[in-house]
Amino acid sequence: MQKEIIYIGDPMCSWCYGFTDVIQTIRRNYMERVKVSLVMGGFRPDGTHMVDPNYRDFLRGHWMEVSRRTGQPFDLAILNQTGWIYNTEKPCRAVVAMRHLKPEVEWEYFAAVQKGFYHKNHDPNNPESFARIAAEFGIDEDCFLHAYGAPGTIEETQRAFAWARSIGVNSFPTVVLRDQRGLAALTVGYQPLEMLEGRLDQWLSM
């Protein structure tokens, strides 16, 4: 059985955004030795979290802490507005759509969607914001929107959420290692690269 590194994340999870450089480095450094897969976890996928003043203040403090610990840049201007829904199903579905349209850029697109929300204040509830990012990767916007709205894309996104829950993953980022013995967590939550490389090397040598 081929070993596999499985990253379970969400484009609108702030710690996943903070984890961007770590997981992208792991992918680059290990992809020639082991399969590296990306799974959408569904951080807030139910569309029930409205950004009211209290939630806005929580997010502002939380994002500043993520930035302090990870060095990732945040633009907090989107938090000047309240009344919008913090629904992460839509950006997750956008990544799934891109996987079908141009799988070789799936990881780069995931990172671009993260940056679009956290650093460029893209509207996470407007599918056209994801289509414009897709265009940067050579995908026609109308073609993207068609894939984004397809029932199969919606169903695949939901299956990814369900799979993550089925293995007990409820917080993100999570990195899971799969081998002949089954699944084991490398990390649940943010960890710097130097805390993970040694464990990965040991696992690959087993």
mmCIF file of C-alpha atoms in Angstrom:
data_model
loop_
_atom_site.group_PDB
_atom_site.id
_atom_site.type_symbol
_atom_site.label_atom_id
_atom_site.label_comp_id
_atom_site.label_asym_id
_atom_site.label_seq_id
_atom_site.Cartn_x
_atom_site.Cartn_y
_atom_site.Cartn_z
ATOM 1 C CA MET A 1 0.000 0.000 0.000
ATOM 2 C CA GLN A 2 1.335 3.421 -0.958
ATOM 3 C CA LYS A 3 1.824 5.728 1.975
ATOM 4 C CA GLU A 4 -0.134 8.960 1.917
ATOM 5 C CA ILE A 5 -0.045 12.345 3.640
ATOM 6 C CA ILE A 6 -3.594 13.719 3.848
ATOM 7 C CA TYR A 7 -4.114 17.384 4.631
ATOM 8 C CA ILE A 8 -7.621 18.171 5.877
ATOM 9 C CA GLY A 9 -8.244 21.898 5.794
ATOM 10 C CA ASP A 10 -10.636 24.690 4.890
ATOM 11 C CA PRO A 11 -9.859 27.899 2.975
ATOM 12 C CA MET A 12 -11.701 30.002 5.577
ATOM 13 C CA CYS A 13 -10.078 28.411 8.615
ATOM 14 C CA SER A 14 -7.661 31.019 9.932
ATOM 15 C CA TRP A 15 -5.218 28.487 11.398
ATOM 16 C CA CYS A 16 -5.220 26.697 8.027
ATOM 17 C CA TYR A 17 -4.254 30.019 6.461
ATOM 18 C CA GLY A 18 -1.490 30.316 9.039
ATOM 19 C CA PHE A 19 -0.422 26.763 8.161
ATOM 20 C CA THR A 20 -0.127 27.570 4.433
ATOM 21 C CA ASP A 21 3.661 27.814 4.215
ATOM 22 C CA VAL A 22 4.115 24.711 6.374
ATOM 23 C CA ILE A 23 1.867 22.406 4.377
ATOM 24 C CA GLN A 24 3.008 23.758 1.019
ATOM 25 C CA THR A 25 6.633 23.107 2.025
ATOM 26 C CA ILE A 26 5.753 19.590 3.169
ATOM 27 C CA ARG A 27 4.055 18.952 -0.157
ATOM 28 C CA ARG A 28 7.041 20.217 -2.165
ATOM 29 C CA ASN A 29 9.578 18.325 -0.073
ATOM 30 C CA TYR A 30 7.779 14.981 0.124
ATOM 31 C CA MET A 31 5.615 14.686 -2.991
ATOM 32 C CA GLU A 32 8.311 12.721 -4.833
ATOM 33 C CA ARG A 33 8.410 10.136 -2.053
ATOM 34 C CA VAL A 34 4.777 9.836 -0.978
ATOM 35 C CA LYS A 35 1.295 10.726 -2.189
ATOM 36 C CA VAL A 36 0.088 14.053 -0.744
ATOM 37 C CA SER A 37 -3.667 14.653 -0.816
ATOM 38 C CA LEU A 38 -5.893 17.627 -0.024
ATOM 39 C CA VAL A 39 -9.316 17.105 1.573
ATOM 40 C CA MET A 40 -11.856 19.822 2.364
ATOM 41 C CA GLY A 41 -12.869 19.544 6.005
ATOM 42 C CA GLY A 42 -15.766 21.984 6.315
ATOM 43 C CA PHE A 43 -14.958 24.347 9.183
ATOM 44 C CA ARG A 44 -18.247 26.290 9.252
ATOM 45 C CA PRO A 45 -20.230 24.688 6.428
ATOM 46 C CA ASP A 46 -23.798 25.126 7.609
ATOM 47 C CA GLY A 47 -24.376 28.826 6.884
ATOM 48 C CA THR A 48 -25.578 29.612 10.407
ATOM 49 C CA HIS A 49 -22.680 31.774 11.652
ATOM 50 C CA MET A 50 -23.563 35.428 11.107
ATOM 51 C CA VAL A 51 -20.813 37.962 11.691
ATOM 52 C CA ASP A 52 -22.404 40.213 14.296
ATOM 53 C CA PRO A 53 -20.399 42.696 16.399
ATOM 54 C CA ASN A 54 -19.501 40.068 19.016
ATOM 55 C CA TYR A 55 -18.358 37.491 16.478
ATOM 56 C CA ARG A 56 -16.483 40.194 14.571
ATOM 57 C CA ASP A 57 -14.541 41.160 17.697
ATOM 58 C CA PHE A 58 -13.729 37.511 18.355
ATOM 59 C CA LEU A 59 -12.503 37.009 14.787
ATOM 60 C CA ARG A 60 -10.365 40.146 14.887
ATOM 61 C CA GLY A 61 -8.551 39.036 18.025
ATOM 62 C CA HIS A 62 -8.233 35.469 16.760
ATOM 63 C CA TRP A 63 -6.827 36.493 13.382
ATOM 64 C CA MET A 64 -4.309 38.833 14.997
ATOM 65 C CA GLU A 65 -3.104 35.937 17.162
ATOM 66 C CA VAL A 66 -2.757 33.666 14.114
ATOM 67 C CA SER A 67 -0.777 36.372 12.334
ATOM 68 C CA ARG A 68 1.470 36.879 15.356
ATOM 69 C CA ARG A 69 2.267 33.174 15.675
ATOM 70 C CA THR A 70 2.595 32.278 11.990
ATOM 71 C CA GLY A 71 3.665 35.478 10.233
ATOM 72 C CA GLN A 72 0.829 35.305 7.708
ATOM 73 C CA PRO A 73 -0.506 38.740 6.675
ATOM 74 C CA PHE A 74 -4.143 39.576 7.386
ATOM 75 C CA ASP A 75 -6.209 42.508 6.171
ATOM 76 C CA LEU A 76 -8.967 43.007 8.726
ATOM 77 C CA ALA A 77 -11.061 45.396 6.611
ATOM 78 C CA ILE A 78 -13.677 42.738 5.871
ATOM 79 C CA LEU A 79 -14.524 42.784 9.578
ATOM 80 C CA ASN A 80 -15.665 46.393 9.291
ATOM 81 C CA GLN A 81 -18.887 44.941 7.888
ATOM 82 C CA THR A 82 -21.323 42.890 9.913
ATOM 83 C CA GLY A 83 -24.411 40.927 8.915
ATOM 84 C CA TRP A 84 -22.654 38.567 6.497
ATOM 85 C CA ILE A 85 -22.578 34.802 6.829
ATOM 86 C CA TYR A 86 -19.342 32.991 7.671
ATOM 87 C CA ASN A 87 -20.100 29.993 5.448
ATOM 88 C CA THR A 88 -17.086 27.896 4.498
ATOM 89 C CA GLU A 89 -18.897 25.410 2.274
ATOM 90 C CA LYS A 90 -18.627 27.764 -0.692
ATOM 91 C CA PRO A 91 -14.829 28.168 -0.786
ATOM 92 C CA CYS A 92 -14.414 24.448 -0.099
ATOM 93 C CA ARG A 93 -16.682 23.698 -3.041
ATOM 94 C CA ALA A 94 -14.655 26.094 -5.196
ATOM 95 C CA VAL A 95 -11.519 24.027 -4.511
ATOM 96 C CA VAL A 96 -13.365 20.833 -5.406
ATOM 97 C CA ALA A 97 -14.535 22.437 -8.659
ATOM 98 C CA MET A 98 -10.968 23.425 -9.514
ATOM 99 C CA ARG A 99 -9.800 19.869 -8.804
ATOM 100 C CA HIS A 100 -12.055 18.709 -11.633
ATOM 101 C CA LEU A 101 -11.179 21.512 -14.012
ATOM 102 C CA LYS A 102 -7.405 21.678 -13.531
ATOM 103 C CA PRO A 103 -6.184 19.232 -10.893
ATOM 104 C CA GLU A 104 -2.533 20.158 -11.260
ATOM 105 C CA VAL A 105 -3.200 23.587 -9.682
ATOM 106 C CA GLU A 106 -5.515 22.404 -6.899
ATOM 107 C CA TRP A 107 -3.046 23.212 -4.111
ATOM 108 C CA GLU A 108 -2.103 26.589 -5.561
ATOM 109 C CA TYR A 109 -5.767 27.467 -6.026
ATOM 110 C CA PHE A 110 -6.515 26.493 -2.423
ATOM 111 C CA ALA A 111 -3.800 28.891 -1.228
ATOM 112 C CA ALA A 112 -5.068 31.631 -3.566
ATOM 113 C CA VAL A 113 -8.595 31.322 -2.164
ATOM 114 C CA GLN A 114 -7.174 31.600 1.353
ATOM 115 C CA LYS A 115 -5.241 34.724 0.412
ATOM 116 C CA GLY A 116 -8.261 36.119 -1.413
ATOM 117 C CA PHE A 117 -10.319 36.044 1.773
ATOM 118 C CA TYR A 118 -7.778 36.843 4.464
ATOM 119 C CA HIS A 119 -5.507 39.254 2.641
ATOM 120 C CA LYS A 120 -7.615 40.699 -0.200
ATOM 121 C CA ASN A 121 -11.065 40.786 1.413
ATOM 122 C CA HIS A 122 -12.865 38.809 -1.302
ATOM 123 C CA ASP A 123 -16.547 38.208 -0.600
ATOM 124 C CA PRO A 124 -16.683 34.527 0.509
ATOM 125 C CA ASN A 125 -20.394 34.290 -0.322
ATOM 126 C CA ASN A 126 -20.042 35.415 -3.940
ATOM 127 C CA PRO A 127 -19.172 32.558 -6.332
ATOM 128 C CA GLU A 128 -17.816 35.099 -8.800
ATOM 129 C CA SER A 129 -14.987 35.887 -6.379
ATOM 130 C CA PHE A 130 -13.817 32.280 -6.735
ATOM 131 C CA ALA A 131 -14.330 32.423 -10.504
ATOM 132 C CA ARG A 132 -12.051 35.451 -10.770
ATOM 133 C CA ILE A 133 -9.324 33.565 -8.918
ATOM 134 C CA ALA A 134 -9.869 30.591 -11.232
ATOM 135 C CA ALA A 135 -9.319 32.894 -14.203
ATOM 136 C CA GLU A 136 -5.833 33.608 -12.858
ATOM 137 C CA PHE A 137 -5.151 29.896 -13.395
ATOM 138 C CA GLY A 138 -6.428 29.927 -16.967
ATOM 139 C CA ILE A 139 -9.994 28.748 -16.319
ATOM 140 C CA ASP A 140 -12.854 30.555 -18.053
ATOM 141 C CA GLU A 141 -15.094 32.141 -15.396
ATOM 142 C CA ASP A 142 -18.334 30.796 -16.836
ATOM 143 C CA CYS A 143 -16.810 27.339 -17.089
ATOM 144 C CA PHE A 144 -15.780 27.542 -13.461
ATOM 145 C CA LEU A 145 -19.210 28.715 -12.304
ATOM 146 C CA HIS A 146 -20.837 25.841 -14.146
ATOM 147 C CA ALA A 147 -18.560 23.334 -12.390
ATOM 148 C CA TYR A 148 -19.037 25.115 -9.064
ATOM 149 C CA GLY A 149 -22.808 24.840 -9.255
ATOM 150 C CA ALA A 150 -22.934 21.268 -10.570
ATOM 151 C CA PRO A 151 -24.739 18.778 -8.314
ATOM 152 C CA GLY A 152 -21.757 16.433 -8.500
ATOM 153 C CA THR A 153 -19.437 19.122 -7.111
ATOM 154 C CA ILE A 154 -21.819 19.873 -4.263
ATOM 155 C CA GLU A 155 -22.149 16.177 -3.441
ATOM 156 C CA GLU A 156 -18.389 15.578 -3.557
ATOM 157 C CA THR A 157 -17.814 18.492 -1.201
ATOM 158 C CA GLN A 158 -20.319 17.092 1.263
ATOM 159 C CA ARG A 159 -18.727 13.645 1.032
ATOM 160 C CA ALA A 160 -15.360 15.168 1.919
ATOM 161 C CA PHE A 161 -16.879 16.823 4.990
ATOM 162 C CA ALA A 162 -18.536 13.557 5.997
ATOM 163 C CA TRP A 163 -15.321 11.574 5.571
ATOM 164 C CA ALA A 164 -13.385 14.005 7.741
ATOM 165 C CA ARG A 165 -16.014 13.710 10.478
ATOM 166 C CA SER A 166 -16.075 9.911 10.128
ATOM 167 C CA ILE A 167 -12.407 9.678 11.095
ATOM 168 C CA GLY A 168 -12.887 12.068 14.003
ATOM 169 C CA VAL A 169 -11.528 15.266 12.450
ATOM 170 C CA ASN A 170 -13.394 18.300 13.796
ATOM 171 C CA SER A 171 -10.631 20.889 14.008
ATOM 172 C CA PHE A 172 -8.300 22.250 11.385
ATOM 173 C CA PRO A 173 -5.661 22.094 10.093
ATOM 174 C CA THR A 174 -5.243 18.347 10.538
ATOM 175 C CA VAL A 175 -2.623 16.226 8.798
ATOM 176 C CA VAL A 176 -3.226 12.479 8.728
ATOM 177 C CA LEU A 177 -0.756 9.781 7.712
ATOM 178 C CA ARG A 178 -2.068 6.662 5.970
ATOM 179 C CA ASP A 179 -0.085 3.438 5.647
ATOM 180 C CA GLN A 180 -0.703 -0.292 5.882
ATOM 181 C CA ARG A 181 -1.582 0.048 9.552
ATOM 182 C CA GLY A 182 -4.336 2.585 8.882
ATOM 183 C CA LEU A 183 -4.607 6.272 9.752
ATOM 184 C CA ALA A 184 -2.654 8.257 12.335
ATOM 185 C CA ALA A 185 -2.583 11.985 13.043
ATOM 186 C CA LEU A 186 0.637 13.867 12.357
ATOM 187 C CA THR A 187 -0.845 17.058 13.752
ATOM 188 C CA VAL A 188 -4.231 18.338 14.865
ATOM 189 C CA GLY A 189 -3.881 22.109 14.775
ATOM 190 C CA TYR A 190 -1.075 24.400 13.712
ATOM 191 C CA GLN A 191 2.512 23.272 14.190
ATOM 192 C CA PRO A 192 5.670 24.841 12.749
ATOM 193 C CA LEU A 193 7.529 22.904 10.088
ATOM 194 C CA GLU A 194 10.446 21.963 12.334
ATOM 195 C CA MET A 195 8.055 20.126 14.663
ATOM 196 C CA LEU A 196 6.783 17.898 11.856
ATOM 197 C CA GLU A 197 9.690 17.083 9.545
ATOM 198 C CA GLY A 198 11.453 14.687 11.889
ATOM 199 C CA ARG A 199 8.269 12.710 12.531
ATOM 200 C CA LEU A 200 7.561 12.552 8.803
ATOM 201 C CA ASP A 201 11.051 11.308 8.046
ATOM 202 C CA GLN A 202 10.790 8.656 10.736
ATOM 203 C CA TRP A 203 7.391 7.510 9.419
ATOM 204 C CA LEU A 204 8.676 7.281 5.856
ATOM 205 C CA SER A 205 11.651 5.198 6.973
ATOM 206 C CA MET A 206 9.452 2.598 8.671
#
